[in-house]
PDB file of N, CA and C in Angstrom:
ATOM      1  N   MET A1445      -7.033 -18.866  -5.905  1.00 52.00           N
ATOM      2  CA  MET A1445      -6.087 -17.964  -6.538  1.00 52.00           C
ATOM      3  C   MET A1445      -6.776 -17.033  -7.527  1.00 52.00           C
ATOM      4  N   SER A1446      -7.954 -17.405  -8.012  1.00 63.00           N
ATOM      5  CA  SER A1446      -8.656 -16.498  -8.929  1.00 63.00           C
ATOM      6  C   SER A1446      -9.027 -15.206  -8.210  1.00 63.00           C
ATOM      7  N   LYS A1447      -9.328 -15.310  -6.920  1.00 89.00           N
ATOM      8  CA  LYS A1447      -9.615 -14.117  -6.127  1.00 89.00           C
ATOM      9  C   LYS A1447      -8.391 -13.212  -6.058  1.00 89.00           C
ATOM     10  N   PHE A1448      -7.213 -13.826  -5.971  1.00 91.00           N
ATOM     11  CA  PHE A1448      -5.972 -13.065  -5.936  1.00 91.00           C
ATOM     12  C   PHE A1448      -5.819 -12.271  -7.229  1.00 91.00           C
ATOM     13  N   GLY A1449      -6.105 -12.894  -8.354  1.00 91.00           N
ATOM     14  CA  GLY A1449      -6.029 -12.210  -9.640  1.00 91.00           C
ATOM     15  C   GLY A1449      -6.927 -10.992  -9.686  1.00 91.00           C
ATOM     16  N   GLU A1450      -8.106 -11.108  -9.104  1.00 92.00           N
ATOM     17  CA  GLU A1450      -9.041  -9.981  -9.060  1.00 92.00           C
ATOM     18  C   GLU A1450      -8.491  -8.844  -8.183  1.00 92.00           C
ATOM     19  N   LEU A1451      -7.786  -9.196  -7.115  1.00 92.00           N
ATOM     20  CA  LEU A1451      -7.216  -8.188  -6.212  1.00 92.00           C
ATOM     21  C   LEU A1451      -6.144  -7.347  -6.887  1.00 92.00           C
ATOM     22  N   ILE A1452      -5.311  -8.009  -7.694  1.00 96.00           N
ATOM     23  CA  ILE A1452      -4.146  -7.310  -8.247  1.00 96.00           C
ATOM     24  C   ILE A1452      -4.353  -6.778  -9.651  1.00 96.00           C
ATOM     25  N   ASP A1453      -5.394  -7.214 -10.326  1.00 95.00           N
ATOM     26  CA  ASP A1453      -5.624  -6.790 -11.714  1.00 95.00           C
ATOM     27  C   ASP A1453      -6.499  -5.546 -11.755  1.00 95.00           C
ATOM     28  N   VAL A1454      -5.992  -4.476 -11.142  1.00 96.00           N
ATOM     29  CA  VAL A1454      -6.709  -3.204 -11.097  1.00 96.00           C
ATOM     30  C   VAL A1454      -5.768  -2.100 -11.560  1.00 96.00           C
ATOM     31  N   GLU A1455      -6.342  -0.953 -11.911  1.00 97.00           N
ATOM     32  CA  GLU A1455      -5.558   0.141 -12.496  1.00 97.00           C
ATOM     33  C   GLU A1455      -4.780   0.966 -11.483  1.00 97.00           C
ATOM     34  N   ILE A1456      -5.077   0.779 -10.194  1.00 98.00           N
ATOM     35  CA  ILE A1456      -4.320   1.498  -9.178  1.00 98.00           C
ATOM     36  C   ILE A1456      -3.287   0.537  -8.565  1.00 98.00           C
ATOM     37  N   PRO A1457      -2.204   1.066  -8.005  1.00 98.00           N
ATOM     38  CA  PRO A1457      -1.213   0.191  -7.375  1.00 98.00           C
ATOM     39  C   PRO A1457      -1.810  -0.530  -6.163  1.00 98.00           C
ATOM     40  N   VAL A1458      -1.407  -1.772  -5.992  1.00 98.00           N
ATOM     41  CA  VAL A1458      -1.832  -2.582  -4.854  1.00 98.00           C
ATOM     42  C   VAL A1458      -0.576  -3.025  -4.107  1.00 98.00           C
ATOM     43  N   LEU A1459      -0.456  -2.584  -2.867  1.00 98.00           N
ATOM     44  CA  LEU A1459       0.660  -2.998  -2.028  1.00 98.00           C
ATOM     45  C   LEU A1459       0.204  -4.181  -1.189  1.00 98.00           C
ATOM     46  N   LEU A1460       0.868  -5.315  -1.372  1.00 98.00           N
ATOM     47  CA  LEU A1460       0.572  -6.502  -0.579  1.00 98.00           C
ATOM     48  C   LEU A1460       1.622  -6.632   0.510  1.00 98.00           C
ATOM     49  N   ASP A1461       1.167  -6.871   1.714  1.00 98.00           N
ATOM     50  CA  ASP A1461       2.050  -7.099   2.854  1.00 98.00           C
ATOM     51  C   ASP A1461       1.853  -8.534   3.306  1.00 98.00           C
ATOM     52  N   PHE A1462       2.834  -9.386   3.039  1.00 97.00           N
ATOM     53  CA  PHE A1462       2.801 -10.763   3.515  1.00 97.00           C
ATOM     54  C   PHE A1462       3.430 -10.776   4.895  1.00 97.00           C
ATOM     55  N   TYR A1463       2.672 -11.234   5.876  1.00 97.00           N
ATOM     56  CA  TYR A1463       3.097 -11.131   7.267  1.00 97.00           C
ATOM     57  C   TYR A1463       2.630 -12.345   8.065  1.00 97.00           C
ATOM     58  N   THR A1464       3.074 -12.410   9.306  1.00 96.00           N
ATOM     59  CA  THR A1464       2.543 -13.327  10.297  1.00 96.00           C
ATOM     60  C   THR A1464       2.539 -12.620  11.639  1.00 96.00           C
ATOM     61  N   GLU A1465       1.582 -12.941  12.466  1.00 94.00           N
ATOM     62  CA  GLU A1465       1.490 -12.306  13.785  1.00 94.00           C
ATOM     63  C   GLU A1465       2.587 -12.794  14.726  1.00 94.00           C
ATOM     64  N   ARG A1466       3.344 -13.812  14.329  1.00 93.00           N
ATOM     65  CA  ARG A1466       4.405 -14.337  15.186  1.00 93.00           C
ATOM     66  C   ARG A1466       5.768 -13.725  14.868  1.00 93.00           C
ATOM     67  N   GLU A1467       5.819 -12.794  13.947  1.00 89.00           N
ATOM     68  CA  GLU A1467       7.076 -12.185  13.509  1.00 89.00           C
ATOM     69  C   GLU A1467       7.082 -10.709  13.926  1.00 89.00           C
ATOM     70  N   ASP A1468       8.040 -10.312  14.753  1.00 93.00           N
ATOM     71  CA  ASP A1468       8.094  -8.941  15.264  1.00 93.00           C
ATOM     72  C   ASP A1468       8.156  -7.893  14.158  1.00 93.00           C
ATOM     73  N   GLN A1469       8.961  -8.124  13.121  1.00 92.00           N
ATOM     74  CA  GLN A1469       9.053  -7.152  12.017  1.00 92.00           C
ATOM     75  C   GLN A1469       7.707  -7.003  11.321  1.00 92.00           C
ATOM     76  N   SER A1470       6.975  -8.098  11.187  1.00 93.00           N
ATOM     77  CA  SER A1470       5.652  -8.031  10.559  1.00 93.00           C
ATOM     78  C   SER A1470       4.706  -7.161  11.378  1.00 93.00           C
ATOM     79  N   ILE A1471       4.728  -7.371  12.682  1.00 94.00           N
ATOM     80  CA  ILE A1471       3.858  -6.602  13.577  1.00 94.00           C
ATOM     81  C   ILE A1471       4.250  -5.122  13.551  1.00 94.00           C
ATOM     82  N   ALA A1472       5.540  -4.846  13.481  1.00 95.00           N
ATOM     83  CA  ALA A1472       6.014  -3.460  13.452  1.00 95.00           C
ATOM     84  C   ALA A1472       5.539  -2.724  12.205  1.00 95.00           C
ATOM     85  N   MET A1473       5.233  -3.456  11.138  1.00 97.00           N
ATOM     86  CA  MET A1473       4.781  -2.833   9.892  1.00 97.00           C
ATOM     87  C   MET A1473       3.309  -2.398   9.941  1.00 97.00           C
ATOM     88  N   HIS A1474       2.521  -2.935  10.852  1.00 96.00           N
ATOM     89  CA  HIS A1474       1.091  -2.616  10.891  1.00 96.00           C
ATOM     90  C   HIS A1474       0.805  -1.114  10.932  1.00 96.00           C
ATOM     91  N   PRO A1475       1.353  -0.363  11.894  1.00 97.00           N
ATOM     92  CA  PRO A1475       1.051   1.078  11.921  1.00 97.00           C
ATOM     93  C   PRO A1475       1.629   1.819  10.709  1.00 97.00           C
ATOM     94  N   ILE A1476       2.753   1.359  10.207  1.00 98.00           N
ATOM     95  CA  ILE A1476       3.352   1.985   9.022  1.00 98.00           C
ATOM     96  C   ILE A1476       2.423   1.835   7.833  1.00 98.00           C
ATOM     97  N   LEU A1477       1.866   0.646   7.663  1.00 98.00           N
ATOM     98  CA  LEU A1477       0.965   0.407   6.534  1.00 98.00           C
ATOM     99  C   LEU A1477      -0.347   1.182   6.681  1.00 98.00           C
ATOM    100  N   ARG A1478      -0.793   1.362   7.912  1.00 98.00           N
ATOM    101  CA  ARG A1478      -1.994   2.205   8.133  1.00 98.00           C
ATOM    102  C   ARG A1478      -1.705   3.630   7.686  1.00 98.00           C
ATOM    103  N   ASP A1479      -0.512   4.131   8.012  1.00 98.00           N
ATOM    104  CA  ASP A1479      -0.127   5.488   7.598  1.00 98.00           C
ATOM    105  C   ASP A1479      -0.048   5.591   6.074  1.00 98.00           C
ATOM    106  N   VAL A1480       0.509   4.575   5.431  1.00 98.00           N
ATOM    107  CA  VAL A1480       0.610   4.562   3.964  1.00 98.00           C
ATOM    108  C   VAL A1480      -0.785   4.589   3.351  1.00 98.00           C
ATOM    109  N   ALA A1481      -1.671   3.732   3.840  1.00 98.00           N
ATOM    110  CA  ALA A1481      -3.038   3.673   3.316  1.00 98.00           C
ATOM    111  C   ALA A1481      -3.749   5.009   3.518  1.00 98.00           C
ATOM    112  N   ALA A1482      -3.579   5.617   4.675  1.00 98.00           N
ATOM    113  CA  ALA A1482      -4.222   6.906   4.954  1.00 98.00           C
ATOM    114  C   ALA A1482      -3.674   7.997   4.045  1.00 98.00           C
ATOM    115  N   ALA A1483      -2.376   7.999   3.815  1.00 98.00           N
ATOM    116  CA  ALA A1483      -1.749   9.037   2.986  1.00 98.00           C
ATOM    117  C   ALA A1483      -2.167   8.926   1.524  1.00 98.00           C
ATOM    118  N   LEU A1484      -2.368   7.716   1.042  1.00 98.00           N
ATOM    119  CA  LEU A1484      -2.675   7.528  -0.383  1.00 98.00           C
ATOM    120  C   LEU A1484      -4.171   7.481  -0.682  1.00 98.00           C
ATOM    121  N   GLY A1485      -4.977   7.246   0.334  1.00 97.00           N
ATOM    122  CA  GLY A1485      -6.426   7.216   0.129  1.00 97.00           C
ATOM    123  C   GLY A1485      -6.833   6.226  -0.943  1.00 97.00           C
ATOM    124  N   ASP A1486      -7.679   6.682  -1.880  1.00 97.00           N
ATOM    125  CA  ASP A1486      -8.177   5.780  -2.919  1.00 97.00           C
ATOM    126  C   ASP A1486      -7.255   5.713  -4.142  1.00 97.00           C
ATOM    127  N   LYS A1487      -6.062   6.276  -4.038  1.00 98.00           N
ATOM    128  CA  LYS A1487      -5.098   6.228  -5.143  1.00 98.00           C
ATOM    129  C   LYS A1487      -4.356   4.892  -5.199  1.00 98.00           C
ATOM    130  N   ALA A1488      -4.431   4.124  -4.105  1.00 98.00           N
ATOM    131  CA  ALA A1488      -3.765   2.823  -4.029  1.00 98.00           C
ATOM    132  C   ALA A1488      -4.483   1.978  -2.982  1.00 98.00           C
ATOM    133  N   LYS A1489      -4.243   0.665  -3.049  1.00 97.00           N
ATOM    134  CA  LYS A1489      -4.771  -0.253  -2.047  1.00 97.00           C
ATOM    135  C   LYS A1489      -3.613  -0.825  -1.257  1.00 97.00           C
ATOM    136  N   VAL A1490      -3.856  -1.061   0.032  1.00 97.00           N
ATOM    137  CA  VAL A1490      -2.902  -1.754   0.882  1.00 97.00           C
ATOM    138  C   VAL A1490      -3.628  -2.980   1.429  1.00 97.00           C
ATOM    139  N   ILE A1491      -3.082  -4.159   1.138  1.00 96.00           N
ATOM    140  CA  ILE A1491      -3.731  -5.407   1.533  1.00 96.00           C
ATOM    141  C   ILE A1491      -2.749  -6.244   2.330  1.00 96.00           C
ATOM    142  N   LYS A1492      -3.178  -6.680   3.503  1.00 96.00           N
ATOM    143  CA  LYS A1492      -2.355  -7.522   4.355  1.00 96.00           C
ATOM    144  C   LYS A1492      -2.756  -8.980   4.118  1.00 96.00           C
ATOM    145  N   ILE A1493      -1.757  -9.843   3.963  1.00 96.00           N
ATOM    146  CA  ILE A1493      -2.011 -11.255   3.717  1.00 96.00           C
ATOM    147  C   ILE A1493      -1.227 -12.078   4.734  1.00 96.00           C
ATOM    148  N   ASP A1494      -1.946 -12.754   5.612  1.00 97.00           N
ATOM    149  CA  ASP A1494      -1.347 -13.598   6.641  1.00 97.00           C
ATOM    150  C   ASP A1494      -0.861 -14.887   5.968  1.00 97.00           C
ATOM    151  N   VAL A1495       0.456 -15.114   5.990  1.00 97.00           N
ATOM    152  CA  VAL A1495       1.004 -16.290   5.301  1.00 97.00           C
ATOM    153  C   VAL A1495       0.563 -17.592   5.947  1.00 97.00           C
ATOM    154  N   GLU A1496       0.226 -17.568   7.217  1.00 96.00           N
ATOM    155  CA  GLU A1496      -0.232 -18.793   7.875  1.00 96.00           C
ATOM    156  C   GLU A1496      -1.622 -19.194   7.404  1.00 96.00           C
ATOM    157  N   LYS A1497      -2.408 -18.244   6.966  1.00 95.00           N
ATOM    158  CA  LYS A1497      -3.749 -18.535   6.457  1.00 95.00           C
ATOM    159  C   LYS A1497      -3.773 -18.648   4.939  1.00 95.00           C
ATOM    160  N   ASN A1498      -2.689 -18.244   4.285  1.00 95.00           N
ATOM    161  CA  ASN A1498      -2.609 -18.240   2.819  1.00 95.00           C
ATOM    162  C   ASN A1498      -1.285 -18.857   2.356  1.00 95.00           C
ATOM    163  N   ARG A1499      -1.002 -20.035   2.860  1.00 96.00           N
ATOM    164  CA  ARG A1499       0.269 -20.705   2.564  1.00 96.00           C
ATOM    165  C   ARG A1499       0.463 -20.960   1.073  1.00 96.00           C
ATOM    166  N   GLU A1500      -0.591 -21.386   0.403  1.00 95.00           N
ATOM    167  CA  GLU A1500      -0.493 -21.706  -1.022  1.00 95.00           C
ATOM    168  C   GLU A1500      -0.068 -20.477  -1.832  1.00 95.00           C
ATOM    169  N   LEU A1501      -0.674 -19.347  -1.551  1.00 95.00           N
ATOM    170  CA  LEU A1501      -0.324 -18.112  -2.254  1.00 95.00           C
ATOM    171  C   LEU A1501       1.112 -17.696  -1.927  1.00 95.00           C
ATOM    172  N   ALA A1502       1.484 -17.755  -0.650  1.00 96.00           N
ATOM    173  CA  ALA A1502       2.842 -17.381  -0.246  1.00 96.00           C
ATOM    174  C   ALA A1502       3.875 -18.278  -0.934  1.00 96.00           C
ATOM    175  N   GLU A1503       3.593 -19.552  -1.037  1.00 96.00           N
ATOM    176  CA  GLU A1503       4.507 -20.467  -1.717  1.00 96.00           C
ATOM    177  C   GLU A1503       4.570 -20.165  -3.204  1.00 96.00           C
ATOM    178  N   ALA A1504       3.429 -19.893  -3.821  1.00 95.00           N
ATOM    179  CA  ALA A1504       3.384 -19.602  -5.253  1.00 95.00           C
ATOM    180  C   ALA A1504       4.204 -18.353  -5.582  1.00 95.00           C
ATOM    181  N   LEU A1505       4.211 -17.382  -4.669  1.00 96.00           N
ATOM    182  CA  LEU A1505       4.961 -16.141  -4.885  1.00 96.00           C
ATOM    183  C   LEU A1505       6.364 -16.204  -4.277  1.00 96.00           C
ATOM    184  N   ARG A1506       6.725 -17.376  -3.773  1.00 97.00           N
ATOM    185  CA  ARG A1506       8.052 -17.607  -3.181  1.00 97.00           C
ATOM    186  C   ARG A1506       8.379 -16.613  -2.070  1.00 97.00           C
ATOM    187  N   VAL A1507       7.410 -16.393  -1.207  1.00 97.00           N
ATOM    188  CA  VAL A1507       7.611 -15.513  -0.055  1.00 97.00           C
ATOM    189  C   VAL A1507       8.399 -16.294   0.985  1.00 97.00           C
ATOM    190  N   LYS A1508       9.576 -15.803   1.306  1.00 93.00           N
ATOM    191  CA  LYS A1508      10.450 -16.463   2.287  1.00 93.00           C
ATOM    192  C   LYS A1508      10.594 -15.603   3.540  1.00 93.00           C
ATOM    193  N   GLY A1509      11.185 -14.436   3.414  1.00 93.00           N
ATOM    194  CA  GLY A1509      11.373 -13.540   4.555  1.00 93.00           C
ATOM    195  C   GLY A1509      10.120 -12.723   4.816  1.00 93.00           C
ATOM    196  N   LEU A1510       9.906 -12.396   6.085  1.00 96.00           N
ATOM    197  CA  LEU A1510       8.737 -11.597   6.442  1.00 96.00           C
ATOM    198  C   LEU A1510       9.179 -10.342   7.171  1.00 96.00           C
ATOM    199  N   PRO A1511       8.501  -9.251   6.961  1.00 97.00           N
ATOM    200  CA  PRO A1511       7.436  -9.093   5.974  1.00 97.00           C
ATOM    201  C   PRO A1511       8.000  -9.048   4.548  1.00 97.00           C
ATOM    202  N   THR A1512       7.189  -9.478   3.602  1.00 98.00           N
ATOM    203  CA  THR A1512       7.494  -9.293   2.189  1.00 98.00           C
ATOM    204  C   THR A1512       6.448  -8.344   1.632  1.00 98.00           C
ATOM    205  N   LEU A1513       6.912  -7.298   0.978  1.00 98.00           N
ATOM    206  CA  LEU A1513       6.041  -6.273   0.408  1.00 98.00           C
ATOM    207  C   LEU A1513       6.148  -6.349  -1.107  1.00 98.00           C
ATOM    208  N   ILE A1514       4.994  -6.399  -1.780  1.00 98.00           N
ATOM    209  CA  ILE A1514       4.963  -6.487  -3.240  1.00 98.00           C
ATOM    210  C   ILE A1514       3.948  -5.481  -3.761  1.00 98.00           C
ATOM    211  N   ILE A1515       4.324  -4.758  -4.805  1.00 98.00           N
ATOM    212  CA  ILE A1515       3.392  -3.834  -5.459  1.00 98.00           C
ATOM    213  C   ILE A1515       3.012  -4.410  -6.816  1.00 98.00           C
ATOM    214  N   TYR A1516       1.704  -4.469  -7.062  1.00 98.00           N
ATOM    215  CA  TYR A1516       1.159  -4.874  -8.352  1.00 98.00           C
ATOM    216  C   TYR A1516       0.383  -3.714  -8.949  1.00 98.00           C
ATOM    217  N   LYS A1517       0.335  -3.666 -10.264  1.00 97.00           N
ATOM    218  CA  LYS A1517      -0.534  -2.742 -10.975  1.00 97.00           C
ATOM    219  C   LYS A1517      -0.945  -3.425 -12.270  1.00 97.00           C
ATOM    220  N   ASN A1518      -2.243  -3.429 -12.560  1.00 97.00           N
ATOM    221  CA  ASN A1518      -2.782  -4.097 -13.746  1.00 97.00           C
ATOM    222  C   ASN A1518      -2.331  -5.553 -13.818  1.00 97.00           C
ATOM    223  N   GLY A1519      -2.248  -6.208 -12.655  1.00 96.00           N
ATOM    224  CA  GLY A1519      -1.903  -7.616 -12.600  1.00 96.00           C
ATOM    225  C   GLY A1519      -0.425  -7.919 -12.745  1.00 96.00           C
ATOM    226  N   GLU A1520       0.408  -6.900 -12.863  1.00 97.00           N
ATOM    227  CA  GLU A1520       1.839  -7.090 -13.078  1.00 97.00           C
ATOM    228  C   GLU A1520       2.632  -6.651 -11.846  1.00 97.00           C
ATOM    229  N   MET A1521       3.557  -7.514 -11.410  1.00 97.00           N
ATOM    230  CA  MET A1521       4.404  -7.153 -10.276  1.00 97.00           C
ATOM    231  C   MET A1521       5.344  -6.020 -10.695  1.00 97.00           C
ATOM    232  N   LYS A1522       5.351  -4.947  -9.913  1.00 98.00           N
ATOM    233  CA  LYS A1522       6.174  -3.776 -10.221  1.00 98.00           C
ATOM    234  C   LYS A1522       7.361  -3.622  -9.283  1.00 98.00           C
ATOM    235  N   TRP A1523       7.214  -4.114  -8.035  1.00 98.00           N
ATOM    236  CA  TRP A1523       8.248  -3.897  -7.022  1.00 98.00           C
ATOM    237  C   TRP A1523       8.092  -4.954  -5.948  1.00 98.00           C
ATOM    238  N   ARG A1524       9.217  -5.349  -5.352  1.00 98.00           N
ATOM    239  CA  ARG A1524       9.188  -6.362  -4.288  1.00 98.00           C
ATOM    240  C   ARG A1524      10.333  -6.095  -3.322  1.00 98.00           C
ATOM    241  N   HIS A1525      10.050  -6.291  -2.026  1.00 97.00           N
ATOM    242  CA  HIS A1525      11.060  -6.071  -0.992  1.00 97.00           C
ATOM    243  C   HIS A1525      10.750  -6.963   0.203  1.00 97.00           C
ATOM    244  N   SER A1526      11.779  -7.562   0.773  1.00 96.00           N
ATOM    245  CA  SER A1526      11.620  -8.312   2.017  1.00 96.00           C
ATOM    246  C   SER A1526      12.233  -7.502   3.148  1.00 96.00           C
ATOM    247  N   GLY A1527      11.509  -7.376   4.235  1.00 95.00           N
ATOM    248  CA  GLY A1527      11.980  -6.620   5.392  1.00 95.00           C
ATOM    249  C   GLY A1527      11.196  -5.332   5.562  1.00 95.00           C
ATOM    250  N   GLU A1528      11.489  -4.657   6.651  1.00 95.00           N
ATOM    251  CA  GLU A1528      10.763  -3.428   6.987  1.00 95.00           C
ATOM    252  C   GLU A1528      11.089  -2.282   6.029  1.00 95.00           C
ATOM    253  N   GLN A1529      10.129  -1.397   5.880  1.00 96.00           N
ATOM    254  CA  GLN A1529      10.293  -0.150   5.140  1.00 96.00           C
ATOM    255  C   GLN A1529       9.572   0.932   5.930  1.00 96.00           C
ATOM    256  N   ASP A1530      10.028   2.171   5.806  1.00 97.00           N
ATOM    257  CA  ASP A1530       9.322   3.250   6.492  1.00 97.00           C
ATOM    258  C   ASP A1530       8.199   3.774   5.585  1.00 97.00           C
ATOM    259  N   ALA A1531       7.259   4.474   6.189  1.00 98.00           N
ATOM    260  CA  ALA A1531       6.068   4.950   5.475  1.00 98.00           C
ATOM    261  C   ALA A1531       6.422   5.860   4.303  1.00 98.00           C
ATOM    262  N   ASN A1532       7.324   6.816   4.518  1.00 98.00           N
ATOM    263  CA  ASN A1532       7.658   7.755   3.443  1.00 98.00           C
ATOM    264  C   ASN A1532       8.258   7.053   2.236  1.00 98.00           C
ATOM    265  N   THR A1533       9.127   6.087   2.471  1.00 97.00           N
ATOM    266  CA  THR A1533       9.723   5.330   1.364  1.00 97.00           C
ATOM    267  C   THR A1533       8.643   4.595   0.594  1.00 97.00           C
ATOM    268  N   LEU A1534       7.755   3.922   1.307  1.00 98.00           N
ATOM    269  CA  LEU A1534       6.681   3.183   0.635  1.00 98.00           C
ATOM    270  C   LEU A1534       5.764   4.115  -0.150  1.00 98.00           C
ATOM    271  N   ILE A1535       5.416   5.238   0.437  1.00 98.00           N
ATOM    272  CA  ILE A1535       4.549   6.202  -0.249  1.00 98.00           C
ATOM    273  C   ILE A1535       5.215   6.675  -1.538  1.00 98.00           C
ATOM    274  N   ASN A1536       6.497   7.010  -1.467  1.00 98.00           N
ATOM    275  CA  ASN A1536       7.226   7.471  -2.657  1.00 98.00           C
ATOM    276  C   ASN A1536       7.290   6.397  -3.734  1.00 98.00           C
ATOM    277  N   ILE A1537       7.526   5.159  -3.334  1.00 98.00           N
ATOM    278  CA  ILE A1537       7.595   4.064  -4.309  1.00 98.00           C
ATOM    279  C   ILE A1537       6.231   3.855  -4.967  1.00 98.00           C
ATOM    280  N   ILE A1538       5.182   3.825  -4.175  1.00 98.00           N
ATOM    281  CA  ILE A1538       3.838   3.609  -4.717  1.00 98.00           C
ATOM    282  C   ILE A1538       3.453   4.756  -5.648  1.00 98.00           C
ATOM    283  N   GLN A1539       3.806   5.987  -5.293  1.00 97.00           N
ATOM    284  CA  GLN A1539       3.458   7.137  -6.131  1.00 97.00           C
ATOM    285  C   GLN A1539       4.072   7.045  -7.520  1.00 97.00           C
ATOM    286  N   GLU A1540       5.170   6.315  -7.674  1.00 97.00           N
ATOM    287  CA  GLU A1540       5.759   6.117  -8.995  1.00 97.00           C
ATOM    288  C   GLU A1540       4.812   5.371  -9.935  1.00 97.00           C
ATOM    289  N   TYR A1541       3.873   4.612  -9.371  1.00 97.00           N
ATOM    290  CA  TYR A1541       2.971   3.787 -10.181  1.00 97.00           C
ATOM    291  C   TYR A1541       1.548   4.332 -10.260  1.00 97.00           C
ATOM    292  N   ILE A1542       1.324   5.490  -9.650  1.00 95.00           N
ATOM    293  CA  ILE A1542      -0.020   6.088  -9.682  1.00 95.00           C
ATOM    294  C   ILE A1542      -0.213   6.804 -11.008  1.00 95.00           C
TER     295      ILE A1542
END
């Protein structure tokens, strides 16, 4: 979990996508998140976290529905949503924290 702290304790927004390859909505988010990352460049990070490989972290953050999207900045959770989102909505939300 100390590695997790290093990931989120940065000055730019970090969008975490908690997903699993067995969930259709999670898979549908992959190209959307690529578009978000491309649009924001180095102004934000987009990190995908497979809940099957990171169960302890998912449990600690009480991730239930997938995908779960969380934005952190300077180690503080700023926004959280369960379910799909479109690229433009995510870009607009992240830009609020840039």
